Coordinates of C-alpha atoms in Angstrom, one line a residue:
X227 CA 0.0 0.0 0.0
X228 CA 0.9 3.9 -0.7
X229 CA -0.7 6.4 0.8
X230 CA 0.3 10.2 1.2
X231 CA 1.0 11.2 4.7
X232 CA 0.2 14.5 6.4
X233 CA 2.3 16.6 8.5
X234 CA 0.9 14.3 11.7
X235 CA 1.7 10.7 9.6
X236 CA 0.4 8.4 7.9
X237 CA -3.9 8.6 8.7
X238 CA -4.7 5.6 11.5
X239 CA -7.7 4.8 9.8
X240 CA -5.9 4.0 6.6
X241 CA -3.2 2.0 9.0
X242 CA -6.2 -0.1 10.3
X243 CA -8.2 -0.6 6.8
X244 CA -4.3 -1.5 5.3
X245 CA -3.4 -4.2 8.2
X246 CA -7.6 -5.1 7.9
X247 CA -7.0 -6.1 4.3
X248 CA -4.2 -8.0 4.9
X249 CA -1.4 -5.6 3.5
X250 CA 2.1 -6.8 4.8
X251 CA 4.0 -3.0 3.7
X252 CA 2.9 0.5 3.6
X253 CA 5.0 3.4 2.5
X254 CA 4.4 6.8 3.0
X255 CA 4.3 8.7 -0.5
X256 CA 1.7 9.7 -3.0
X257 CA 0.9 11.3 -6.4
X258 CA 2.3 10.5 -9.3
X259 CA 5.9 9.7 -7.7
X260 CA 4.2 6.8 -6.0
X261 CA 3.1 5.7 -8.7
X262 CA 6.4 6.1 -10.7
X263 CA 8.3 4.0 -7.8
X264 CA 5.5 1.1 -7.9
X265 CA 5.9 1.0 -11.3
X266 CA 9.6 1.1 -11.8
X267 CA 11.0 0.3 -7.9
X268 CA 13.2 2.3 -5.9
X269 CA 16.0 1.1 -3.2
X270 CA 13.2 1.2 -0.9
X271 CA 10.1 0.3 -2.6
X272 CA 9.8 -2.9 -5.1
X273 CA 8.7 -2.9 -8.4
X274 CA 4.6 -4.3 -8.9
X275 CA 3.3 -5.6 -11.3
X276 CA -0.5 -3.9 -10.8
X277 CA -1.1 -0.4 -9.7
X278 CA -5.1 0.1 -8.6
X279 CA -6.9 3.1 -6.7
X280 CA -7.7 6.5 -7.1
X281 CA -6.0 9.7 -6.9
X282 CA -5.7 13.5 -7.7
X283 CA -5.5 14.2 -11.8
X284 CA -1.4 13.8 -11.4
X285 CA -2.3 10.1 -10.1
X286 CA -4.8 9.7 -12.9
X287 CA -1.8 11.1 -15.7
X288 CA 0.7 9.2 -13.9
X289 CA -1.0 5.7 -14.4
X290 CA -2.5 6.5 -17.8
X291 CA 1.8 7.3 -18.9
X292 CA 3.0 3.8 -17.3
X293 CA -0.1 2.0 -18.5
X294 CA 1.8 -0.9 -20.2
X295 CA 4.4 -0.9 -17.9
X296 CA 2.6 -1.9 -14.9
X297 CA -1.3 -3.0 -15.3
X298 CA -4.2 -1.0 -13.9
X299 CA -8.0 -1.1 -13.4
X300 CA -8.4 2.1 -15.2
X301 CA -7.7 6.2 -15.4
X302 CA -9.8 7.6 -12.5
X303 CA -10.4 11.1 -13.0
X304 CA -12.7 13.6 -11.1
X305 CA -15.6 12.2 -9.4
X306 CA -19.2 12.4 -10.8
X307 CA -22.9 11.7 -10.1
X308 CA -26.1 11.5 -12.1
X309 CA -28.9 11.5 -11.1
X310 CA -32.1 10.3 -13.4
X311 CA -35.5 11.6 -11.7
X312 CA -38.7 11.7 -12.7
X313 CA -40.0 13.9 -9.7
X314 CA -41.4 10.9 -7.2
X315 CA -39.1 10.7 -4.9
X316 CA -38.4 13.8 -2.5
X317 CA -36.1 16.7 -3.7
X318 CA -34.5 17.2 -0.4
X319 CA -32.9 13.7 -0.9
X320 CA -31.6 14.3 -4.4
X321 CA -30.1 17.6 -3.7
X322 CA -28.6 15.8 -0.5
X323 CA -26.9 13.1 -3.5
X324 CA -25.7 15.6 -5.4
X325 CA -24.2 17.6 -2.3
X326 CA -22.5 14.4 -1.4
X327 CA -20.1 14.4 -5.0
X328 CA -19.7 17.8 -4.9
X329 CA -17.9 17.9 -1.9
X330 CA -15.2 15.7 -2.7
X331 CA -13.3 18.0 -4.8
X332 CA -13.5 21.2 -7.0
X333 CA -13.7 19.1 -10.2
X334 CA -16.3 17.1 -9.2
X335 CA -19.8 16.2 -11.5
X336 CA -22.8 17.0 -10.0
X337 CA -26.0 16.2 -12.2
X338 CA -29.6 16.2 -12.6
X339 CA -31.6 15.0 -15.1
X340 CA -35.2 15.3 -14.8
X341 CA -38.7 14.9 -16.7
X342 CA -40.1 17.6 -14.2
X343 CA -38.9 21.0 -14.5
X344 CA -41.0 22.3 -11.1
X345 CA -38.6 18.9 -9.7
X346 CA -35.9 20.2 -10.5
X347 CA -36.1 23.9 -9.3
X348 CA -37.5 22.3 -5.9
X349 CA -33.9 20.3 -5.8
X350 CA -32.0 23.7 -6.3
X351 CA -33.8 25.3 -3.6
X352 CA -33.3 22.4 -1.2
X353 CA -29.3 21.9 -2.5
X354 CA -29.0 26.1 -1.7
X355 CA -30.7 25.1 1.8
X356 CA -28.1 22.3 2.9
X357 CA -25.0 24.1 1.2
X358 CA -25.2 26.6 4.1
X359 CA -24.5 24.3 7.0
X360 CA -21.6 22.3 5.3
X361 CA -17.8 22.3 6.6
X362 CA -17.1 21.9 2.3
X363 CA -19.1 25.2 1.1
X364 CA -16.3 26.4 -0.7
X365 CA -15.1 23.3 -2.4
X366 CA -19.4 22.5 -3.1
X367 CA -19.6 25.5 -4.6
X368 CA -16.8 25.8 -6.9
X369 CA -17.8 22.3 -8.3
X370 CA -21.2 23.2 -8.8
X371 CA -19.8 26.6 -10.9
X372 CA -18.3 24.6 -13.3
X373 CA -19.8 21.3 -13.3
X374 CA -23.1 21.2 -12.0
X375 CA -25.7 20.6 -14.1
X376 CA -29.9 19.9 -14.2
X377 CA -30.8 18.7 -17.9
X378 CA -34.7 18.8 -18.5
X379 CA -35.9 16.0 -20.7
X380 CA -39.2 15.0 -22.4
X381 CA -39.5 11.5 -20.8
X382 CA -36.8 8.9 -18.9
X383 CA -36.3 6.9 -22.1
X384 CA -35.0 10.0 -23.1
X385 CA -32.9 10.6 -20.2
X386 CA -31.6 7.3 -19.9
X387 CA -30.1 8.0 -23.6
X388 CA -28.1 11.0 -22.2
X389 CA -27.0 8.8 -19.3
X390 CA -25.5 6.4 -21.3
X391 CA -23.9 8.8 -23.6
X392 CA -22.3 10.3 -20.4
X393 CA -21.7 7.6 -18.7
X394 CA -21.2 8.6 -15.1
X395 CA -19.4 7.0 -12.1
X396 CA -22.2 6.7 -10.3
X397 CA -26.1 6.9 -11.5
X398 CA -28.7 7.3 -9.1
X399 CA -32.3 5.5 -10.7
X400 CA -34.7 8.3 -8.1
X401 CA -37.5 7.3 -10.4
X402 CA -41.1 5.6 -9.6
X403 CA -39.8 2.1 -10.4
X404 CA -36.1 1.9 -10.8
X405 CA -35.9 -2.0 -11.8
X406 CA -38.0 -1.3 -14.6
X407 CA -34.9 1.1 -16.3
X408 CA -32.1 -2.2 -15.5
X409 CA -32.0 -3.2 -19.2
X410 CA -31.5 0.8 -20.1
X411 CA -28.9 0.6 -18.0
X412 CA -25.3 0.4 -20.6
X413 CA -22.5 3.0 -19.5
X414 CA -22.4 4.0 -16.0
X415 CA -19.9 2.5 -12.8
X416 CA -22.2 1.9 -10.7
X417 CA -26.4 2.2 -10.5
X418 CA -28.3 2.8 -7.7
X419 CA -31.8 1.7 -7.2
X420 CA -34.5 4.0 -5.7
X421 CA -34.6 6.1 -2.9
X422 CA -33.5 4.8 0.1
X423 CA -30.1 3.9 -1.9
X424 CA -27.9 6.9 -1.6
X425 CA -24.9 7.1 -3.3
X426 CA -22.6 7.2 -0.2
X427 CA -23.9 3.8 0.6
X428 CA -21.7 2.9 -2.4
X429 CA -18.8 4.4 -0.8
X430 CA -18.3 3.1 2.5
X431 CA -20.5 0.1 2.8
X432 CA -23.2 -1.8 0.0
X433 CA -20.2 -3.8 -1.2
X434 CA -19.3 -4.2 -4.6
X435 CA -15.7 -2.4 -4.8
X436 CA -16.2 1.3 -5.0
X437 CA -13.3 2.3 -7.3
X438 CA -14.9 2.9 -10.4
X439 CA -13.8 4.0 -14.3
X440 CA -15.0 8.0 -14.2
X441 CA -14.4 10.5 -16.9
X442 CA -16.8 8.7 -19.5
X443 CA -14.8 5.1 -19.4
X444 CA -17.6 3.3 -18.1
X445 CA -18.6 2.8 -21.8
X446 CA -16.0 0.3 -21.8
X447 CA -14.2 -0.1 -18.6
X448 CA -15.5 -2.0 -15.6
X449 CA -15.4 -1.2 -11.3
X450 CA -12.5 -2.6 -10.2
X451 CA -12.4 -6.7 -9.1
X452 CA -10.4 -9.9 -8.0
X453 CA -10.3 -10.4 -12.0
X454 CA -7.6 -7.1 -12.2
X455 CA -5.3 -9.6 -10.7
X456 CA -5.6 -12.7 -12.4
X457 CA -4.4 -13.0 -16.2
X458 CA -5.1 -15.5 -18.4
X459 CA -1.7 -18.4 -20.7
X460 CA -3.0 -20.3 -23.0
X461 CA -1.4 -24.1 -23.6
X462 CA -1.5 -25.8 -26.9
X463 CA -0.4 -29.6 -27.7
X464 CA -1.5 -31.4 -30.4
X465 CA -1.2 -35.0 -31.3
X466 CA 0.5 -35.9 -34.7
X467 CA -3.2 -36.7 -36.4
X468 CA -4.9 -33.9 -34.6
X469 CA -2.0 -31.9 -37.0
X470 CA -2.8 -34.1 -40.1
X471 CA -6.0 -32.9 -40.1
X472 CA -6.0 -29.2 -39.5
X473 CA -2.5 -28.8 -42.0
X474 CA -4.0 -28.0 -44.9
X475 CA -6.1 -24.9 -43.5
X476 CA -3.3 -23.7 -41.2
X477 CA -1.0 -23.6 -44.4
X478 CA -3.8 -22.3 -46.7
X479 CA -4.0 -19.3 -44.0
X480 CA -0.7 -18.6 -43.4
X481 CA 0.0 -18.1 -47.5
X482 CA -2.7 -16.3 -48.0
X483 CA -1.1 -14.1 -45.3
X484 CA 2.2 -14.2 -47.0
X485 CA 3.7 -15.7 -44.3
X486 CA 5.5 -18.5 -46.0
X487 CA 8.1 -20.1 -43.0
X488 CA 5.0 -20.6 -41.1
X489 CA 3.1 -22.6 -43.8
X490 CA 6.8 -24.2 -43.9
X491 CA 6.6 -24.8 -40.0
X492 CA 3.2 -27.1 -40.3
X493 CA 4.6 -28.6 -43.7
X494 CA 8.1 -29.9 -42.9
X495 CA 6.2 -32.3 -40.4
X496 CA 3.6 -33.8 -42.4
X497 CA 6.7 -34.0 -44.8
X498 CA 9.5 -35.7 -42.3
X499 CA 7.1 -38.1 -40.5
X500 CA 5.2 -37.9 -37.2
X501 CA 7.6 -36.6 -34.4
X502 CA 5.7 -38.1 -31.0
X503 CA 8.2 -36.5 -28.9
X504 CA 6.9 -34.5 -25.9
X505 CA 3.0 -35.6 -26.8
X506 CA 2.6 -36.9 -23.1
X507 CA 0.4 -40.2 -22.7
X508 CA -3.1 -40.3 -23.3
X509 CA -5.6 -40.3 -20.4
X510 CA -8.9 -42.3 -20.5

């Protein structure tokens, strides 16, 4: 684990979650250093071969320049919210959602998208009502300036077409009956259902890992899972008639290619006799 420390150390929350997980080494750095020593080792730190997490936009340009080098579950970027309403559920909740991304930093998305235009100004006045009391109020509102956003559209199929062409980190279904919109559902990190699922569930306890492709990559990337870890060899062995009888495509292929030593390599064996060598036994 890497994690940045303050002037006080290294947070002993992140100490607990680290020895919780079962993480043997922690090392105090951050940013796009960090991620430079994972990815190439220092006389300290040893070289990995996956980087994962999320981080400021120099984390986010750091892994996207050593992506290759080291693998990674995506390029996180600022976070975002959406949130698909169709006015049933209560304004003072949805603003509340949309508070909650705001906050985490000035870049952060913050949007509404809503059948109901009376909706929609009820969840301004109720996000103008909360933004007073919060410790954040200056980071909130810089966000909202330049990302914050309430799209009016003529009906949810329509809005669940600008959804998916946005594809958000995190879309909130506040609509009548969310399981009906599942099979919409094509670009986005992950979905929450109704209105007693808040986003911040997603964050701290529902479950399903919670770093998530942002920045429009949910059109093709997925939240990250055990499967960034594993990869994949493949093993090939063929018996000497198993080659007989796939020869004459393989070396059909391979010329039309223009690749003529690898026609050769399939020919010179049906040419020199079987070679049984390192076939293995058969098993019943």
């Amino acid at each position: 684990v890497v994690t940045p420390p303050s002037p006080e150390g290294v947070n002993p929350l992140v100490l607990a979650a680290a020895k919780v997980s079962g993480a043997d080494r922690l090392f105090r750095i951050g940013g796009a250093q960090g991620i430079a020593a994972l990815a190439y080792g220092t006389d300290t730190i040893p070289k990995v071969e996956v980087i994962v997490g999320p981080g400021n936009i120099y984390v986010a340009a750091a892994k996207k320049l050593l992506f290759g080098e080291v693998r990674v579950e995506g390029i996180a970027g600022p976070s975002e919210i959406m949130i698909l309403s169709d006015g049933s559920t209560s304004p003072r909740h949805v603003a509340a959602d949309l508070l909650s991304q705001a906050e985490h930093d000035e870049e952060a998305w913050a949007v509404l998208v809503s059948t109901d235009e009376e909706f929609a100004h009820e969840v301004e006045e109720e996000m103008a009502k909360l933004l007073t009391s919060s410790p954040r109020k200056g980071i909130i509102e810089r966000s909202l300036e330049q990302h914050g956003l309430i799209i009016l559209v003529r009906d949810i199929g329509e809005g669940m077409e600008v959804a998916n062409r946005f594809a958000p980190e995190h879309l909130e279904l506040a609509v009548e009956d969310p399981f009906a919109l599942l099979a919409e559902v094509r670009a986005a990190g992950a979905v929450f259902l109704g209105g007693n699922s808040p986003e911040a569930l997603g964050d701290y306890i529902a479950g399903p890992n919670h770093i998530l492709p942002t920045g429009g990559a949910a059109r093709s990337f997925s939240p990250l899972g055990v499967e960034v870890f594993c990869k994949r060899t493949s093993f090939i062995a063929y018996t000497a008639s198993a080659l007989r009888e796939v020869a004459p495509q393989v070396i059909r292929l391979a010329e039309a290619e223009g690749l003529f030593a690898h026609a050769e390599a399939v020919r010179v064996r049906l040419e020199g006799g079987e070679d049984e060598g390192g076939e293995g036994k058969e098993k019943d």
